[in-house]
Structures are given as C-alpha cells and as structure tokens.
Amino acid sequence: MKERTVKSCQSVVLLSDIHGNLPALEAVLADVEAHGQPNAYWVLGDLVAFCPWPAETLARLRALPNVRFLRGNTDRYLATGRRPAAPVRSADDWAQMPARLRMREANFCWTLERLSFEDYLFLRDLPTRLETEVPGYGPILAVHATPFDDETNWLPDTPDEAIRPHIEGIDSRLLLFGHTHRQMDRTVGNVRLVNPGSVGIPLDGDPRPAYARLAFTDGEPQVTLHRVEYDREAVLAELEQVNHPAREWVGGLIRRAAPG
C-alpha cells in the first residue's frame, strides 16, 4: 500500500468525492476563500468519474496551493481497468445486470476519453494514505474509505463494533476519510473519525456540496463541517448536452442526494 508523509499543517481544508463536478467544486472553493485560506488542502479521492468535467476538475484541483491527494476507488478503476464487484441479490438484480454493466463501462470509458495521458499517470501514481505529525497532538492519518481498503462503507450509523477491530492497530487518534458521500464526525474507542462528505455527489439527503475544515488549537483538533449552495441545474443540463452515457443515473443521484 502506497503511503505519503506530508509536513504538519495547522489548518487543512478536506475535500472528497468531487467526481468531476466542477460547479460544485468552484462553489466550495469560493466558500473556503470567504472563510480564510487554509495552510493546505487534502483531497481524499474520487476526483473525476461520473460528472461532465473530469479534466477541468482535475486541473482545478491540482492548481490549489499546497494540495495533497489520495487515490479513491473510482480513481483506481480508471487507472487500472478494474471494476467494482456486482453482487446479485435477487432475480431483479440478475435481470438488470447486463444493462448496469454496460452503463458502468460506458461511464468510465467516457471519462477516460476526456483525460490526457498525463492525467492518467497522475491518477495511477496517487498514494492510498496520507500521514502527518501535528506538534502537541501526534500523528493523523487520511485514507479514502478505511485503513484497509478503498470500498468499505463506514456510515454515520455503522455500529462501533464493526469499525473498532479495524482501527485498533493505527497510531493516529484522528482518522480522516471520504467515500460514503456523507459527513460524519464521531469517535470510536479512542479514534476520532471525520468524513467531510462529498463535494460533487452528496448522498445524505442534502444536495449541497460538502467539505470540512480542520484546525488545531492548543494542540487539539477543531473540525467544522460546511455545506454550500450551487447550481445543480447547470450540472443536469451539461449531462444532457454532452450526451453522457450515465446521465440518467448521475442526474438522479444529484437530484435526490441519495443512493439509487
């Protein structure tokens, strides 16, 4: 598992799961600027797949000052050609599987066609962990989903006992992650778990882009969770304009702000 150690930062903006939604990202960055620029940005993965602006979103993220990135599961799918499992739980699942697999592959291919070879190399070489030491506090760790994989969902209502065995061996008292598209700030055992939510496709019933700001005061972490307004209709219109192969599915996620 690739790791990257970064210099300690006293104020960090956490962004995750942008998914190529440039208008949502711009709205978040405007809100960040209104609250004061941080010392650093940490981007916790899932950068470009699904929404209509993959290359533009990646360029905007890479232009941020003092920015560090993690690789998310969809970044891995794009860079490696691997795909998530497609479990069959019912006869309906089985009947719908061919169409779902065709749409999924068309979605990833559409994104790849809009990325450069240099973009591909960037996604391929992203680390899976970021670690830093904060003076007066100790180590903090950031991953995309969990310390052991990039696909497991730790939700706000996931029982402590389902999480605790997987965090007992980490050195950090603060674990940062994304992946679920749901904001979270809770403590399991002696580890604080912070999820900034999704910039591009929130799935917690609130369609507003989400992010978090982390700062340290007297050696203790202070986390603020933020939501911002943006023009969802512009994204829905662009999905139609570019004839995106997954426009109905992605558009439904953006409208509902819920899985489906």
Coordinates of C-alpha atoms in Angstrom, one line a residue:
M1 CA 0.0 0.0 0.0
K2 CA 1.4 3.3 -1.1
E3 CA 1.9 5.9 1.6
R4 CA 2.9 9.6 1.6
T5 CA 4.1 11.6 4.6
V6 CA 3.4 15.3 4.5
K7 CA 4.6 18.2 6.5
S8 CA 2.5 19.2 9.5
C9 CA -0.3 21.7 8.8
Q10 CA -2.2 23.7 11.3
S11 CA -5.2 24.4 9.1
V12 CA -6.4 22.0 6.4
V13 CA -9.4 22.0 4.2
L14 CA -10.7 18.5 3.5
L15 CA -12.3 17.8 0.1
S16 CA -13.5 14.4 -1.1
D17 CA -15.6 12.7 -3.8
I18 CA -15.6 15.6 -6.3
H19 CA -16.5 13.2 -9.1
G20 CA -15.9 15.7 -11.9
N21 CA -18.5 18.2 -10.7
L22 CA -16.7 21.5 -11.5
P23 CA -19.6 23.9 -10.5
A24 CA -19.8 22.2 -7.1
L25 CA -16.0 22.4 -6.6
E26 CA -16.0 26.1 -7.6
A27 CA -18.8 26.8 -5.1
V28 CA -16.9 25.1 -2.3
L29 CA -13.6 26.9 -3.1
A30 CA -15.4 30.2 -3.1
D31 CA -16.7 29.4 0.4
V32 CA -13.3 28.3 1.6
E33 CA -11.9 31.6 0.4
A34 CA -14.6 33.5 2.2
H35 CA -13.7 31.8 5.5
G36 CA -9.9 32.3 5.0
Q37 CA -7.4 30.3 3.1
P38 CA -6.0 27.2 4.9
N39 CA -2.4 26.2 5.1
A40 CA -3.2 23.2 3.0
Y41 CA -5.8 21.2 1.1
W42 CA -6.2 17.4 1.4
V43 CA -8.2 15.8 -1.3
L44 CA -9.4 12.3 -0.2
G45 CA -10.1 10.7 -3.5
D46 CA -12.7 10.0 -6.2
L47 CA -11.7 13.0 -8.3
V48 CA -13.1 12.9 -11.7
A49 CA -15.5 10.0 -12.6
F50 CA -19.3 10.5 -13.2
C51 CA -19.9 14.2 -13.8
P52 CA -19.2 16.1 -17.1
W53 CA -16.0 17.9 -16.3
P54 CA -13.3 15.3 -15.5
A55 CA -10.2 17.1 -17.0
E56 CA -11.3 20.5 -15.9
T57 CA -11.9 19.4 -12.4
L58 CA -8.6 17.6 -12.1
A59 CA -6.8 20.7 -13.4
R60 CA -8.6 23.0 -10.9
L61 CA -7.7 20.7 -8.0
R62 CA -4.1 20.4 -9.0
A63 CA -3.8 24.2 -9.2
L64 CA -4.7 24.6 -5.5
P65 CA -1.9 25.8 -3.2
N66 CA -0.2 23.2 -1.0
V67 CA -2.5 20.4 -2.1
R68 CA -2.1 16.7 -1.4
F69 CA -4.1 13.9 -2.9
L70 CA -5.3 10.4 -2.1
R71 CA -6.5 7.8 -4.7
G72 CA -10.1 6.8 -4.3
N73 CA -11.8 3.6 -5.6
T74 CA -13.1 5.3 -8.8
D75 CA -9.6 6.7 -9.5
R76 CA -8.3 3.2 -9.2
Y77 CA -10.9 1.9 -11.6
L78 CA -9.9 4.5 -14.1
A79 CA -6.2 3.9 -13.7
T80 CA -6.2 0.1 -13.6
G81 CA -9.2 -1.0 -15.7
R82 CA -10.5 -2.9 -12.7
R83 CA -14.1 -2.6 -11.7
P84 CA -16.2 -3.0 -8.5
A85 CA -17.9 -6.2 -7.7
A86 CA -21.5 -6.5 -9.0
P87 CA -23.3 -8.8 -6.5
V88 CA -26.6 -10.4 -7.4
R89 CA -29.0 -10.5 -4.5
S90 CA -32.3 -11.2 -6.4
A91 CA -33.8 -12.2 -9.7
D92 CA -34.4 -8.5 -10.4
D93 CA -30.6 -7.8 -9.9
W94 CA -29.8 -10.6 -12.3
A95 CA -32.2 -9.3 -15.0
Q96 CA -30.8 -5.7 -14.7
M97 CA -27.2 -6.7 -14.5
P98 CA -26.3 -6.5 -18.3
A99 CA -27.7 -3.0 -18.6
R100 CA -26.0 -1.9 -15.5
L101 CA -22.6 -3.3 -16.5
R102 CA -22.9 -1.7 -20.0
M103 CA -23.7 1.7 -18.4
R104 CA -20.9 1.4 -15.9
E105 CA -18.3 0.6 -18.5
A106 CA -19.6 3.4 -20.9
N107 CA -19.3 5.8 -18.0
F108 CA -15.7 5.0 -17.2
C109 CA -14.7 5.0 -20.9
W110 CA -16.4 8.4 -21.4
T111 CA -14.3 9.8 -18.6
L112 CA -11.1 8.2 -19.8
E113 CA -11.6 9.7 -23.3
R114 CA -11.5 13.2 -21.8
L115 CA -8.4 12.7 -19.8
S116 CA -4.8 13.1 -21.1
F117 CA -2.1 10.5 -20.7
E118 CA -0.5 12.9 -18.1
D119 CA -3.9 12.9 -16.2
Y120 CA -3.8 9.1 -16.3
L121 CA -0.3 8.9 -14.9
F122 CA -1.3 11.3 -12.1
L123 CA -4.3 9.1 -11.1
R124 CA -2.2 6.0 -11.4
D125 CA 0.5 7.2 -9.0
L126 CA -1.7 8.7 -6.3
P127 CA -1.0 7.4 -2.8
T128 CA -3.5 5.5 -0.7
R129 CA -2.6 7.0 2.6
L130 CA -1.5 10.4 3.9
E131 CA 0.1 10.8 7.3
T132 CA 1.5 13.7 9.2
E133 CA 2.6 14.6 12.7
V134 CA 1.0 17.5 14.4
P135 CA 3.1 19.1 17.2
G136 CA 1.4 18.8 20.5
Y137 CA -1.1 16.3 19.2
G138 CA 0.6 13.4 17.4
P139 CA 0.0 11.6 14.1
I140 CA -3.1 11.9 11.9
L141 CA -4.0 9.6 9.1
A142 CA -6.1 10.1 6.0
V143 CA -7.4 7.4 3.7
H144 CA -10.1 7.2 1.1
A145 CA -12.5 4.7 2.8
T146 CA -10.8 2.7 5.6
P147 CA -7.2 2.0 6.5
F148 CA -7.5 -1.5 4.9
D149 CA -9.4 -0.9 1.6
D150 CA -11.0 1.7 -0.6
E151 CA -14.5 0.3 -0.9
T152 CA -15.9 -0.4 2.6
N153 CA -18.6 2.0 3.8
W154 CA -18.3 3.4 7.3
L155 CA -21.5 5.3 7.7
P156 CA -22.8 7.6 10.5
D157 CA -24.9 4.7 11.7
T158 CA -22.3 1.9 11.3
P159 CA -22.1 0.1 14.7
D160 CA -18.9 0.8 16.7
E161 CA -18.2 -2.9 16.9
A162 CA -18.0 -3.1 13.1
I163 CA -15.3 -0.4 13.0
R164 CA -13.3 -0.9 16.2
P165 CA -11.3 -4.0 15.1
H166 CA -10.0 -2.2 12.0
I167 CA -8.7 0.9 13.9
E168 CA -7.2 -0.7 16.9
G169 CA -3.8 -1.0 15.3
I170 CA -3.4 2.5 13.9
D171 CA -1.2 5.0 15.6
S172 CA -3.4 8.0 15.0
R173 CA -6.2 9.4 17.2
L174 CA -7.6 11.2 14.2
L175 CA -8.7 9.3 11.0
L176 CA -9.8 11.3 8.0
F177 CA -11.7 9.6 5.2
G178 CA -14.4 10.1 2.5
H179 CA -16.0 7.5 0.1
T180 CA -19.5 7.4 1.6
H181 CA -20.6 10.8 0.4
R182 CA -21.9 11.5 3.9
Q183 CA -20.5 13.9 6.5
M184 CA -19.5 12.4 9.8
D185 CA -17.7 13.3 13.0
R186 CA -17.8 10.6 15.6
T187 CA -15.4 8.8 18.0
V188 CA -15.0 5.0 18.2
G189 CA -12.8 3.9 21.0
N190 CA -10.0 6.5 21.2
V191 CA -10.1 7.4 17.5
R192 CA -12.0 10.3 16.1
L193 CA -13.4 9.6 12.6
V194 CA -14.0 12.6 10.3
N195 CA -15.6 12.4 6.9
P196 CA -16.0 15.8 5.1
G197 CA -18.8 14.5 2.8
S198 CA -18.9 14.8 -0.9
V199 CA -18.2 17.9 -3.0
G200 CA -19.7 16.5 -6.2
I201 CA -22.5 14.0 -5.3
P202 CA -23.8 14.2 -1.7
L203 CA -25.8 11.1 -0.7
D204 CA -27.1 12.2 2.7
G205 CA -30.4 13.8 1.5
D206 CA -28.8 17.3 1.4
P207 CA -27.8 18.1 -2.2
R208 CA -25.5 20.9 -1.2
P209 CA -21.7 20.3 -1.7
A210 CA -19.9 19.4 1.5
Y211 CA -16.4 19.9 2.8
A212 CA -14.7 20.2 6.2
R213 CA -12.1 22.4 7.8
L214 CA -9.6 21.0 10.3
A215 CA -7.5 23.3 12.5
F216 CA -5.5 22.7 15.7
T217 CA -6.0 24.9 18.7
D218 CA -3.7 24.4 21.7
G219 CA -2.8 21.0 20.2
E220 CA -6.4 19.8 19.8
P221 CA -8.3 19.3 16.5
Q222 CA -11.2 21.5 15.8
V223 CA -13.4 20.3 12.9
T224 CA -16.1 22.3 11.2
L225 CA -18.4 20.7 8.6
H226 CA -19.6 23.0 5.9
R227 CA -22.3 23.0 3.2
V228 CA -22.7 25.4 0.3
E229 CA -25.3 26.3 -2.3
Y230 CA -24.6 25.8 -6.1
D231 CA -26.4 25.5 -9.4
R232 CA -27.4 21.8 -9.7
E233 CA -29.4 22.6 -12.8
A234 CA -26.2 23.5 -14.7
V235 CA -24.8 20.0 -14.0
L236 CA -28.0 18.3 -15.1
A237 CA -28.1 20.4 -18.3
E238 CA -24.5 19.6 -19.1
L239 CA -25.1 15.9 -18.6
E240 CA -27.7 16.1 -21.3
Q241 CA -25.7 18.5 -23.5
V242 CA -22.7 16.1 -23.7
N243 CA -25.0 13.1 -24.0
H244 CA -23.3 11.5 -21.0
P245 CA -23.8 7.7 -21.1
A246 CA -24.8 7.6 -17.4
R247 CA -26.8 10.9 -17.4
E248 CA -30.0 9.4 -16.0
W249 CA -28.2 7.6 -13.2
V250 CA -25.9 10.5 -12.3
G251 CA -28.7 13.0 -12.7
G252 CA -30.8 11.0 -10.3
L253 CA -28.1 11.0 -7.7
I254 CA -27.7 14.7 -7.9
R255 CA -31.4 15.4 -7.8
R256 CA -32.2 13.0 -4.9
A257 CA -28.9 13.4 -3.0
A258 CA -29.5 9.7 -2.1
P259 CA -28.4 6.4 -3.5
G260 CA -30.4 4.8 -6.2

